[in-house]
Amino acid sequence: MRFCARFRIIFVFLFVVAVAPAPNVAFAQRVARGLVVSDSELASQAGMEILNRGGNAVDAAVATAFALSVVDQASSGLGGGGFMVIYDAKARRAHALDFRETAPAGAHRELFMKDGKPVPSASVTGALAVAVPAEVAGLMQAFKQFGTLPLAVLMAPAIRLASDGFPLDATLRYAIERQRAAMKKFPDLARVFMPKDTLPAEGDIIRQAELAQTLKAIAAQGSDVFYRGWIAEAIVETVKKEGGVLSLEDFKNYKPLWREPLVGSYRNRTVITMPPPSSGGVALLEMLNVLAPYPLSALGHNSATYLHLVAEAMKHAFADRAQYLGDPDFVKAPIATLVSKEYAAWIRGRISAAKTYPPKYYGLVNFKAEQGGTTHFSVIDRFGNAVACTQTVNTRFGSKILVPRTGIVLNNEMDDFAIHPGGNVYGLVGNEANSLQPKKRPLSSMAPTIILRGERPEIVVGAAGGPRIISATLQVILNIIDFHLLVKEAVIAPRIHHQWMPDNLIVEADIAPETRRALERRGHHVRERGVVGVAQAIVADKGRVSGEADPRKPARAAAE
Ligand code: GLY
């Protein structure tokens, strides 16, 4: 997509340090060469190291992603996949990289049934839950097209973190704590993350010698060693031994795809986001279009009236997600309609400020219904390039399988297909569009997004948290654009989430009691259930760049 050069502004970011980092915001690194905000301080430092060496935003993104694959295997890593939205300032072009995992060629729905009944745990834990890992192919593709520094330089911080070890932080410790029971059933996972058979303490050093060897092999030989070499062989051997259907052929056939980014507008800005197989971008644009004509700032930040309208937009967007969206290489979805201003106007005609409606009111009615370990990071460089990247192994530590010899934790992305009538681990329902088929990519909620003001990236944002990704990303954007909150306040402000089904309006703890009551009077089933996503945002405004890493991470509302 080419942006017209109406204003040929050569802009220079001054990168003034905005504020001294608050204690829980240390993950936002601020220096004169750009900014990386991830939910790991060590990963942000890895990206910053690259920016400081003269690398661009994609170089820094690749380094950050590889570092995350070491310091937070509960959320993402070489056994997972993701999506990357890139803005190339010089060419004034945006790119969307799909490195989503695919279903193995041998996968079919019956694998997840026993005696004619669905077995929900099969798509969540163990070998059948594993889709073809895509992270390495994706990062290599981004590097090949946009990287400027040698791969070995970009991967050096990750290799260092794996071989020398890193001090366990609160986030990963929390993930290990939540998975103690699973560690007992998956001894290889326990060998790395509970090496002394007990919950490690914050600050304990986690070393991953096998993972370091894997990373060194990739740095030296590129993605072939992963997809056609000993790494693929080790993964396939483990998965087969555990009863899975992943094959060497699946690895050989995996390809990351450049997709046309989804582009919309909101309050005189250009919103660039991820198209399917993520639902994140479609839902985000649909909700922004619905909300744009409302005088949101006049309604008051997080007022009941405002939150009600946001919740209604969410209900419509999530109903459409369930109805229409899936892998675009398998299903044709009316994307242009869903993200059109006309469709948004039609939806607004169905929204009442006074009440909400039961689920059947939303979306198209001929619906056949059939519950994260994710991480987002944002990068901006001194050239004005930007990267929004969200990557995942799905729920914490994915399938819980850690592959011996490689040190890689495998995803459980198969659960993102609409396999079970009662919905997936996030309670998300879907229909045929997101049915499980061999070689198909499961529908995602990841919403890496770059917002331009003119031709300049103003906001780089995204989140972790399953379907709550979409709600978190939306509200951070509204907080910045409509309510003029500083990036820190915008990320920290309490949020809500509604995914249409189940019919609950999730509110965070700091949503005021009187606001909850006012929402209940409109008919919402208000529930407080954990946090709404974990967002990382960067805002570049008038030569000043600041970022915020969400302090919600240790207690994030990921599925277990
Ligand atoms: N695995 C979570 C997502 O892609 O939405």
XYZ file of C-alpha atoms in Angstrom, residues 11 68 73 86 92 102 114 125 145 187 199 201 208 315 328 351 423 431 450 492 496 505 528 537 560:
25
model
C 10.548 14.666 10.115
C 11.543 -12.789 24.006
C 8.775 -18.891 26.572
C 5.818 -2.667 9.459
C 5.968 5.380 2.697
C -0.745 -23.792 10.379
C -13.516 -39.389 21.823
C -2.412 -29.522 26.173
C 13.386 -8.036 3.373
C 9.245 -33.206 32.873
C 9.168 -22.911 42.255
C 12.533 -17.383 43.256
C 18.730 -22.723 28.573
C -20.482 -7.033 20.844
C -8.381 -15.985 3.986
C -27.223 0.693 19.138
C -15.934 -22.539 22.467
C -18.281 -21.469 12.829
C 0.459 1.459 13.552
C -2.701 1.931 32.675
C -13.576 -3.317 29.800
C -19.220 -7.430 30.284
C -14.842 -8.664 37.222
C 2.332 1.371 23.201
C -4.017 -21.109 31.895
